[in-house]
CSV table of C-alpha atoms and ligand atoms in Angstrom, one decimal:
chain,number,residue,atom,x,y,z
A,14,MET,CA,-0.7,-12.4,-18.6
A,15,ILE,CA,-1.4,-12.1,-15.2
A,16,ARG,CA,-5.1,-13.2,-14.7
A,17,LYS,CA,-5.3,-14.8,-11.1
A,18,VAL,CA,-4.4,-12.5,-8.4
A,19,LEU,CA,-3.6,-13.6,-4.6
A,20,VAL,CA,-3.6,-10.6,-2.5
A,21,ILE,CA,-2.2,-11.3,0.8
A,22,GLY,CA,-3.0,-9.2,3.8
A,23,GLY,CA,-6.6,-7.3,4.0
A,24,GLY,CA,-5.8,-4.1,5.4
A,25,THR,CA,-6.5,-0.7,3.4
A,26,MET,CA,-3.8,-1.5,1.1
A,27,GLY,CA,-4.5,-5.0,0.5
A,28,ARG,CA,-8.2,-4.4,0.4
A,29,GLY,CA,-7.7,-1.5,-2.5
A,30,ILE,CA,-5.6,-3.9,-4.6
A,31,ALA,CA,-7.9,-6.6,-4.7
A,32,GLN,CA,-10.8,-4.5,-5.0
A,33,THR,CA,-9.1,-2.5,-8.2
A,34,ALA,CA,-7.7,-6.1,-9.7
A,35,ALA,CA,-11.5,-7.4,-9.2
A,36,ALA,CA,-12.6,-4.2,-11.6
A,37,ALA,CA,-10.6,-4.8,-14.1
A,38,GLU,CA,-11.5,-8.4,-14.7
A,39,CYS,CA,-8.7,-10.3,-12.3
A,40,GLU,CA,-10.0,-13.3,-10.4
A,41,VAL,CA,-8.8,-12.5,-6.4
A,42,LEU,CA,-8.0,-14.5,-3.7
A,43,LEU,CA,-7.6,-12.2,-0.7
A,44,CYS,CA,-5.5,-14.0,2.2
A,45,GLU,CA,-5.8,-12.7,5.6
A,46,ILE,CA,-4.7,-14.3,9.1
A,47,ASN,CA,-8.6,-15.4,10.3
A,48,SER,CA,-11.9,-16.0,8.5
A,49,ALA,CA,-13.2,-13.0,10.7
A,50,LEU,CA,-11.3,-10.3,9.4
A,51,ALA,CA,-11.0,-11.8,5.6
A,52,GLY,CA,-15.0,-11.6,5.8
A,53,LYS,CA,-14.7,-7.9,7.0
A,54,ALA,CA,-12.3,-6.9,4.0
A,55,VAL,CA,-14.9,-7.7,1.8
A,56,SER,CA,-17.6,-6.1,3.2
A,57,THR,CA,-15.5,-2.8,3.3
A,58,ILE,CA,-14.8,-3.3,-0.3
A,59,ALA,CA,-18.6,-3.7,-1.0
A,60,THR,CA,-19.3,-0.4,0.9
A,61,SER,CA,-16.4,1.5,-0.4
A,62,LEU,CA,-18.0,0.2,-4.2
A,63,GLN,CA,-21.1,1.7,-3.2
A,64,ARG,CA,-20.2,4.5,-1.7
A,65,ALA,CA,-17.7,5.2,-5.2
A,66,ALA,CA,-20.8,4.3,-7.0
A,67,GLU,CA,-22.8,6.6,-4.8
A,68,LYS,CA,-20.3,9.7,-6.3
A,69,GLY,CA,-20.9,8.5,-10.0
A,70,LYS,CA,-17.2,6.9,-9.7
A,71,PHE,CA,-18.0,3.4,-10.5
A,72,ASP,CA,-21.0,1.5,-12.1
A,73,ALA,CA,-23.6,0.4,-9.8
A,74,ALA,CA,-24.4,-2.5,-12.1
A,75,ARG,CA,-20.9,-3.8,-11.9
A,76,ILE,CA,-20.6,-4.5,-8.1
A,77,PRO,CA,-22.1,-7.7,-8.0
A,78,ALA,CA,-19.6,-9.2,-10.5
A,79,VAL,CA,-16.4,-7.3,-9.1
A,80,LEU,CA,-17.8,-8.6,-5.4
A,81,ALA,CA,-18.0,-12.2,-7.0
A,82,ARG,CA,-14.1,-11.9,-8.5
A,83,ILE,CA,-13.1,-11.8,-4.8
A,84,ARG,CA,-12.7,-14.8,-2.7
A,85,VAL,CA,-11.4,-14.7,0.8
A,86,THR,CA,-9.4,-17.4,2.5
A,87,ASP,CA,-7.3,-17.8,5.7
A,88,ARG,CA,-5.5,-20.3,4.0
A,89,LEU,CA,-2.4,-19.0,1.5
A,90,ALA,CA,-2.6,-23.3,0.2
A,91,GLU,CA,-5.3,-22.2,-1.3
A,92,GLY,CA,-3.6,-19.5,-3.8
A,93,THR,CA,-1.4,-21.9,-5.7
A,94,GLU,CA,-2.9,-21.5,-9.1
A,95,SER,CA,-2.6,-17.8,-8.8
A,96,ASP,CA,-0.3,-16.0,-11.6
A,97,LEU,CA,0.6,-13.3,-8.9
A,98,ALA,CA,1.2,-13.1,-5.6
A,99,ILE,CA,1.5,-9.5,-4.1
A,100,GLU,CA,1.6,-9.0,0.0
A,101,ALA,CA,0.5,-6.1,1.8
A,102,ILE,CA,0.9,-7.1,5.5
A,103,ILE,CA,2.6,-5.3,8.1
A,104,GLU,CA,6.1,-3.5,7.3
A,105,ASN,CA,8.0,-5.7,9.1
A,106,LEU,CA,11.0,-7.3,7.3
A,107,PRO,CA,11.3,-10.9,9.0
A,108,ALA,CA,7.5,-11.2,8.5
A,109,LYS,CA,7.7,-10.1,4.9
A,110,GLN,CA,10.7,-12.7,4.3
A,111,ALA,CA,9.2,-15.7,5.9
A,112,LEU,CA,5.8,-15.0,3.8
A,113,PHE,CA,8.0,-15.4,0.5
A,114,LYS,CA,10.1,-17.8,1.8
A,115,ASP,CA,6.9,-20.2,2.6
A,116,LEU,CA,4.8,-18.5,-0.8
A,117,ALA,CA,8.1,-19.8,-2.5
A,118,GLN,CA,7.7,-23.1,-2.0
A,119,ARG,CA,4.3,-23.4,-2.0
A,120,LEU,CA,3.3,-21.3,-5.4
A,121,SER,CA,4.6,-22.6,-8.9
A,122,PRO,CA,7.8,-21.6,-9.9
A,123,GLN,CA,6.1,-19.0,-12.4
A,124,THR,CA,3.7,-17.5,-9.9
A,125,LEU,CA,5.3,-13.5,-10.1
A,126,LEU,CA,5.9,-12.4,-6.3
A,127,ALA,CA,5.5,-9.1,-5.4
A,128,SER,CA,5.5,-6.5,-2.3
A,129,ASN,CA,3.6,-3.4,-2.0
A,130,THR,CA,6.1,-2.7,0.4
A,131,SER,CA,6.5,1.4,1.4
A,132,SER,CA,9.7,1.6,2.9
A,133,LEU,CA,11.6,-1.9,2.5
A,134,ARG,CA,14.4,-2.7,-0.2
A,135,ILE,CA,12.7,-5.3,-2.5
A,136,ALA,CA,16.3,-6.7,-2.3
A,137,ASP,CA,16.4,-7.3,1.5
A,138,ILE,CA,12.5,-9.0,1.4
A,139,PHE,CA,13.3,-11.6,-1.2
A,140,SER,CA,16.4,-12.3,0.0
A,141,ASP,CA,16.2,-16.0,0.7
A,142,VAL,CA,13.5,-16.4,-1.7
A,143,GLN,CA,13.5,-19.3,-4.9
A,144,GLY,CA,13.6,-18.4,-8.1
A,145,PRO,CA,14.4,-14.5,-7.6
A,146,GLY,CA,14.1,-13.6,-11.0
A,147,ARG,CA,10.1,-13.5,-10.5
A,148,VAL,CA,10.3,-11.1,-8.0
A,149,LEU,CA,9.5,-7.4,-8.0
A,150,GLY,CA,7.8,-4.4,-6.1
A,151,ILE,CA,4.6,-3.1,-7.2
A,152,HIS,CA,4.0,0.1,-4.9
A,153,PHE,CA,0.4,1.3,-4.6
A,154,PHE,CA,-0.9,4.4,-3.6
A,155,ASN,CA,-3.8,5.1,-0.6
A,156,PRO,CA,-6.8,5.1,-1.7
A,157,VAL,CA,-6.1,2.6,-4.4
A,158,PRO,CA,-9.0,2.7,-6.4
A,159,ALA,CA,-8.5,6.0,-7.0
A,160,MET,CA,-4.3,6.8,-7.3
A,161,PRO,CA,-3.2,6.4,-10.6
A,162,LEU,CA,0.1,5.8,-9.8
A,163,VAL,CA,2.1,2.5,-9.2
A,164,GLU,CA,6.0,2.6,-8.7
A,165,LEU,CA,7.7,-0.7,-9.9
A,166,VAL,CA,11.0,-2.3,-8.6
A,167,ARG,CA,13.1,-4.5,-9.7
A,168,GLY,CA,15.1,-6.4,-7.0
A,169,PRO,CA,18.6,-7.8,-8.0
A,170,ALA,CA,18.2,-10.3,-10.5
A,171,THR,CA,14.4,-9.7,-11.4
A,172,SER,CA,13.8,-10.5,-15.0
A,173,ASP,CA,13.0,-8.6,-17.9
A,174,ALA,CA,9.8,-10.9,-18.5
A,175,THR,CA,8.8,-10.5,-14.9
A,176,LEU,CA,8.9,-6.3,-15.3
A,177,ALA,CA,6.8,-6.4,-18.5
A,178,ASP,CA,4.2,-8.8,-17.2
A,179,GLY,CA,4.0,-6.7,-13.9
A,180,ARG,CA,4.0,-3.5,-15.8
A,181,GLU,CA,1.4,-5.0,-18.1
A,182,TRP,CA,-0.8,-5.9,-15.4
A,183,VAL,CA,-0.6,-2.6,-13.5
A,184,GLU,CA,-1.1,-0.7,-16.9
A,185,ARG,CA,-4.6,-3.4,-17.6
A,186,LEU,CA,-5.7,-2.4,-13.8
A,187,GLY,CA,-5.6,1.6,-15.2
A,188,LYS,CA,-2.7,2.9,-13.4
A,189,THR,CA,1.0,4.2,-14.7
A,190,ALA,CA,3.5,3.1,-13.5
A,191,VAL,CA,7.3,4.5,-13.1
A,192,LEU,CA,9.9,2.5,-12.5
A,193,VAL,CA,12.2,3.3,-9.3
A,194,ALA,CA,15.5,2.1,-8.3
A,195,ASP,CA,15.5,-0.2,-4.9
A,196,THR,CA,16.2,2.2,-2.0
A,197,PRO,CA,13.9,3.0,0.9
A,198,GLY,CA,11.0,4.7,0.1
A,199,PHE,CA,11.3,4.4,-3.5
A,200,ILE,CA,10.5,8.1,-5.1
A,201,VAL,CA,7.0,9.3,-3.9
A,202,ASN,CA,7.1,8.1,-0.4
A,203,ARG,CA,11.0,9.2,-0.5
A,204,LEU,CA,10.0,13.1,-0.9
A,205,LEU,CA,6.3,12.9,0.1
A,206,ILE,CA,6.7,11.7,3.8
A,207,PRO,CA,9.4,13.9,4.9
A,208,TYR,CA,7.2,16.9,3.9
A,209,LEU,CA,4.4,15.1,6.4
A,210,ASN,CA,6.9,14.9,9.0
A,211,GLU,CA,7.8,18.6,8.7
A,212,ALA,CA,4.1,20.0,8.9
A,213,ALA,CA,3.7,17.7,12.1
A,214,LEU,CA,6.5,19.4,12.9
A,215,ALA,CA,4.9,22.5,12.2
A,216,LEU,CA,2.2,21.7,14.5
A,217,GLN,CA,4.2,20.6,17.2
A,218,GLU,CA,6.3,23.6,17.5
A,219,GLY,CA,2.8,25.8,17.5
A,220,ILE,CA,3.5,27.9,13.9
A,221,ALA,CA,-0.4,26.8,13.0
A,222,SER,CA,-3.3,25.2,14.0
A,223,ALA,CA,-4.0,21.3,12.1
A,224,GLU,CA,-6.9,22.9,9.9
A,225,ASP,CA,-4.5,26.3,8.8
A,226,ILE,CA,-1.5,24.1,7.9
A,227,ASP,CA,-3.8,22.1,5.8
A,228,THR,CA,-5.4,24.7,4.2
A,229,ALA,CA,-2.2,26.8,3.8
A,230,MET,CA,-1.0,23.2,1.5
A,231,ARG,CA,-4.3,23.1,-0.3
A,232,LEU,CA,-4.8,26.7,-1.3
A,233,GLY,CA,-1.2,27.9,-1.4
A,234,ALA,CA,0.3,24.5,-3.5
A,235,GLY,CA,-2.6,23.4,-4.7
A,236,HIS,CA,-2.8,20.1,-2.8
A,237,PRO,CA,-5.7,17.7,-2.7
A,238,MET,CA,-5.5,17.3,0.8
A,239,GLY,CA,-3.5,19.0,3.4
A,240,PRO,CA,-0.4,17.1,5.0
A,241,LEU,CA,-1.9,16.5,8.2
A,242,ALA,CA,-5.2,15.1,6.8
A,243,LEU,CA,-3.1,12.8,4.4
A,244,ALA,CA,-0.9,11.4,7.2
A,245,ASP,CA,-4.5,10.6,9.0
A,246,LEU,CA,-5.7,8.9,5.7
A,247,ILE,CA,-2.0,6.8,5.2
A,248,GLY,CA,-1.9,5.7,9.0
A,249,LEU,CA,0.5,7.2,11.5
A,250,ASP,CA,2.1,4.2,12.1
A,251,VAL,CA,3.1,3.6,9.1
A,252,VAL,CA,4.4,7.5,8.5
A,253,VAL,CA,6.5,6.9,11.5
A,254,GLU,CA,7.9,3.9,10.5
A,255,ILE,CA,8.9,4.8,6.5
A,256,LEU,CA,10.6,7.5,8.4
A,257,GLU,CA,12.6,5.7,10.8
A,258,THR,CA,13.6,3.3,8.2
A,259,ARG,CA,15.1,6.2,6.1
A,260,ALA,CA,16.6,7.7,8.7
A,261,ARG,CA,18.6,3.9,9.7
A,262,VAL,CA,19.3,3.4,6.3
A,263,SER,CA,20.8,6.6,5.7
A,264,GLY,CA,22.5,6.9,9.2
A,265,ASN,CA,20.8,10.6,9.4
A,266,PRO,CA,18.8,10.7,12.6
A,267,HIS,CA,17.5,14.1,11.5
A,268,LEU,CA,15.6,12.0,8.7
A,269,GLY,CA,13.2,10.2,11.7
A,270,PRO,CA,9.9,11.5,13.0
A,271,CYS,CA,9.4,14.3,15.2
A,272,ARG,CA,8.1,14.1,18.7
A,273,LEU,CA,4.5,14.4,18.1
A,274,LEU,CA,4.3,12.3,15.5
A,275,LYS,CA,5.8,9.4,17.7
A,276,GLU,CA,3.9,10.6,20.9
A,277,LYS,CA,0.4,9.8,18.8
A,278,VAL,CA,1.3,6.5,17.9
A,279,ALA,CA,2.6,5.9,21.2
A,280,ARG,CA,-1.0,6.8,22.1
A,281,GLY,CA,-2.7,4.7,19.6
A,282,GLU,CA,-3.5,7.8,17.7
A,283,LEU,CA,-3.1,6.1,14.2
A,284,GLY,CA,-5.5,8.5,12.2
A,285,ARG,CA,-8.4,7.3,10.0
A,286,LYS,CA,-8.2,3.8,11.2
A,287,THR,CA,-8.6,4.4,14.5
A,288,GLY,CA,-10.6,7.5,14.4
A,289,HIS,CA,-8.0,9.6,16.0
A,290,GLY,CA,-5.2,11.3,14.5
A,291,PHE,CA,-4.3,14.6,13.8
A,292,TYR,CA,-8.6,14.8,13.5
A,293,LYS,CA,-11.1,12.8,14.7
A,294,SER,CA,-13.1,11.3,12.2
B,313,3HC,N1,-13.4,2.5,-8.3
B,313,3HC,C1,-13.8,2.5,-7.5
B,313,3HC,N2,-13.5,3.4,-6.2
B,313,3HC,C2,-13.2,4.3,-6.7
B,313,3HC,C3,-12.5,5.2,-7.9
B,313,3HC,C4,-13.0,4.1,-8.6
B,313,3HC,N3,-13.0,4.3,-10.2
B,313,3HC,N4,-12.5,5.9,-8.0
B,313,3HC,C5,-12.4,6.9,-6.6
B,313,3HC,N5,-12.9,5.6,-5.8
B,313,3HC,C6,-13.0,5.9,-4.2
B,313,3HC,C7,-11.8,5.5,-3.3
B,313,3HC,O1,-11.4,4.8,-3.0
B,313,3HC,C8,-12.4,6.6,-2.1
B,313,3HC,O2,-13.2,5.2,-1.4
B,313,3HC,P1,-13.9,5.6,0.2
B,313,3HC,O3,-14.8,6.1,0.4
B,313,3HC,O4,-13.9,4.0,0.3
B,313,3HC,O5,-12.5,6.1,0.7
B,313,3HC,C9,-13.4,7.1,-2.5
B,313,3HC,O6,-14.0,6.7,-3.6
B,313,3HC,C10,-13.0,8.6,-2.6
B,313,3HC,O7,-12.2,9.0,-3.7
B,313,3HC,P2,-13.0,10.3,-4.7
B,313,3HC,O8,-12.0,10.4,-5.7
B,313,3HC,O9,-14.2,10.1,-5.0
B,313,3HC,O10,-12.5,11.3,-3.5
B,313,3HC,P3,-12.0,13.0,-3.8
B,313,3HC,O11,-12.3,13.2,-5.1
B,313,3HC,O12,-12.8,13.1,-2.6
B,313,3HC,O13,-10.5,12.7,-3.4
B,313,3HC,C11,-8.7,11.8,-2.3
B,313,3HC,C12,-10.0,12.1,-2.4
B,313,3HC,C13,-8.4,10.8,-3.6
B,313,3HC,C14,-8.0,10.9,-1.4
B,313,3HC,C15,-7.6,13.2,-3.0
B,313,3HC,O14,-7.5,14.2,-1.6
B,313,3HC,C16,-6.4,12.7,-3.1
B,313,3HC,O15,-5.8,12.1,-4.0
B,313,3HC,N6,-5.9,13.0,-2.0
B,313,3HC,C17,-4.1,12.6,-1.7
B,313,3HC,C18,-4.0,11.1,-1.5
B,313,3HC,C19,-2.3,11.0,-1.6
B,313,3HC,O16,-1.4,11.6,-1.7
B,313,3HC,N7,-2.3,9.3,-1.9
B,313,3HC,C20,-1.0,9.2,-1.3
B,313,3HC,C21,-0.1,8.7,-0.5
B,313,3HC,S1,0.9,7.9,-0.1
B,313,3HC,C22,1.0,6.2,0.0
B,313,3HC,O17,-0.4,5.5,-0.1
B,313,3HC,C23,2.2,5.5,-0.4
B,313,3HC,C24,2.1,4.3,0.9
B,313,3HC,O18,3.4,3.7,0.8
B,313,3HC,C25,2.1,5.2,2.2
């Protein structure tokens, strides 16, 4: 059973995974590239829990215990005791491959190795890792504490026991798991991200204002938020990365990002994380 979890990467997804795992009684070690970033990740988690408590979504009395279960480090070597190592680092294949090659050597052969990749293939990420039976994709959705779905993805040699342990952990976190084939974007991003691109294209072509596009999809299609606000939440750089991967792998350039998205990313307008995307926050 997975009880000790090493989360590598303290960005939006890594923080959300760490928070959710600690809220489900797991001991979490959150690893960032330096101690300043690691400390910032935990203070952001504390603020998020406080906000959730104020909205009545989380019991305020549990916050100290949840935070006490999250340790931070800038040294991967401290994670050798983990039952599961899950990464949420930059969406870059060589970076993920190098990380797992290193982790596979440091950690016990029993430790499960998981990637939260949003667009890369599990087979590629773990292509050179010792013990390919223990690897899998565990893909969470943003904001992690609030989104009830997780996609589970098998690599070419993932064992039944690894998949069962991954599924049991995800369910203990209160999430519903779906099993998806190892294709770029899996199922949710494959359907969702082209829709966000189309919304940006509609804005680029002057079909409606950003506000009216979002209102249209909230009130006309019953979505909890409009596509441009959602792109800001996910991060426009992440959206562009997923679209570019899909275009490259499929060999169909029409599946790539529209000009407006690329321009915004080039200007550093990445959405909520920079305070400016389609909206200012
Ligand atoms: N425990 C702890 N925190 C909780 C919580 C819980 N049980 N439930 C919610 N929260 C937190 C959230 O994490 C969030 O934290 P924040 O203040 O730090 O941002 C906050 O409470 C808001 O959540 P609420 O449920 O209170 O907010 P709303 O009811 O306003 O709903 C929403 C917000 C959940 C974002 C909703 O608008 C929604 O579902 N939007 C669509 C989101 C979506 O489609 N996500 C998928 C994106 S694709 C993706 O992530 C894949 C990746 O690979 C790109």
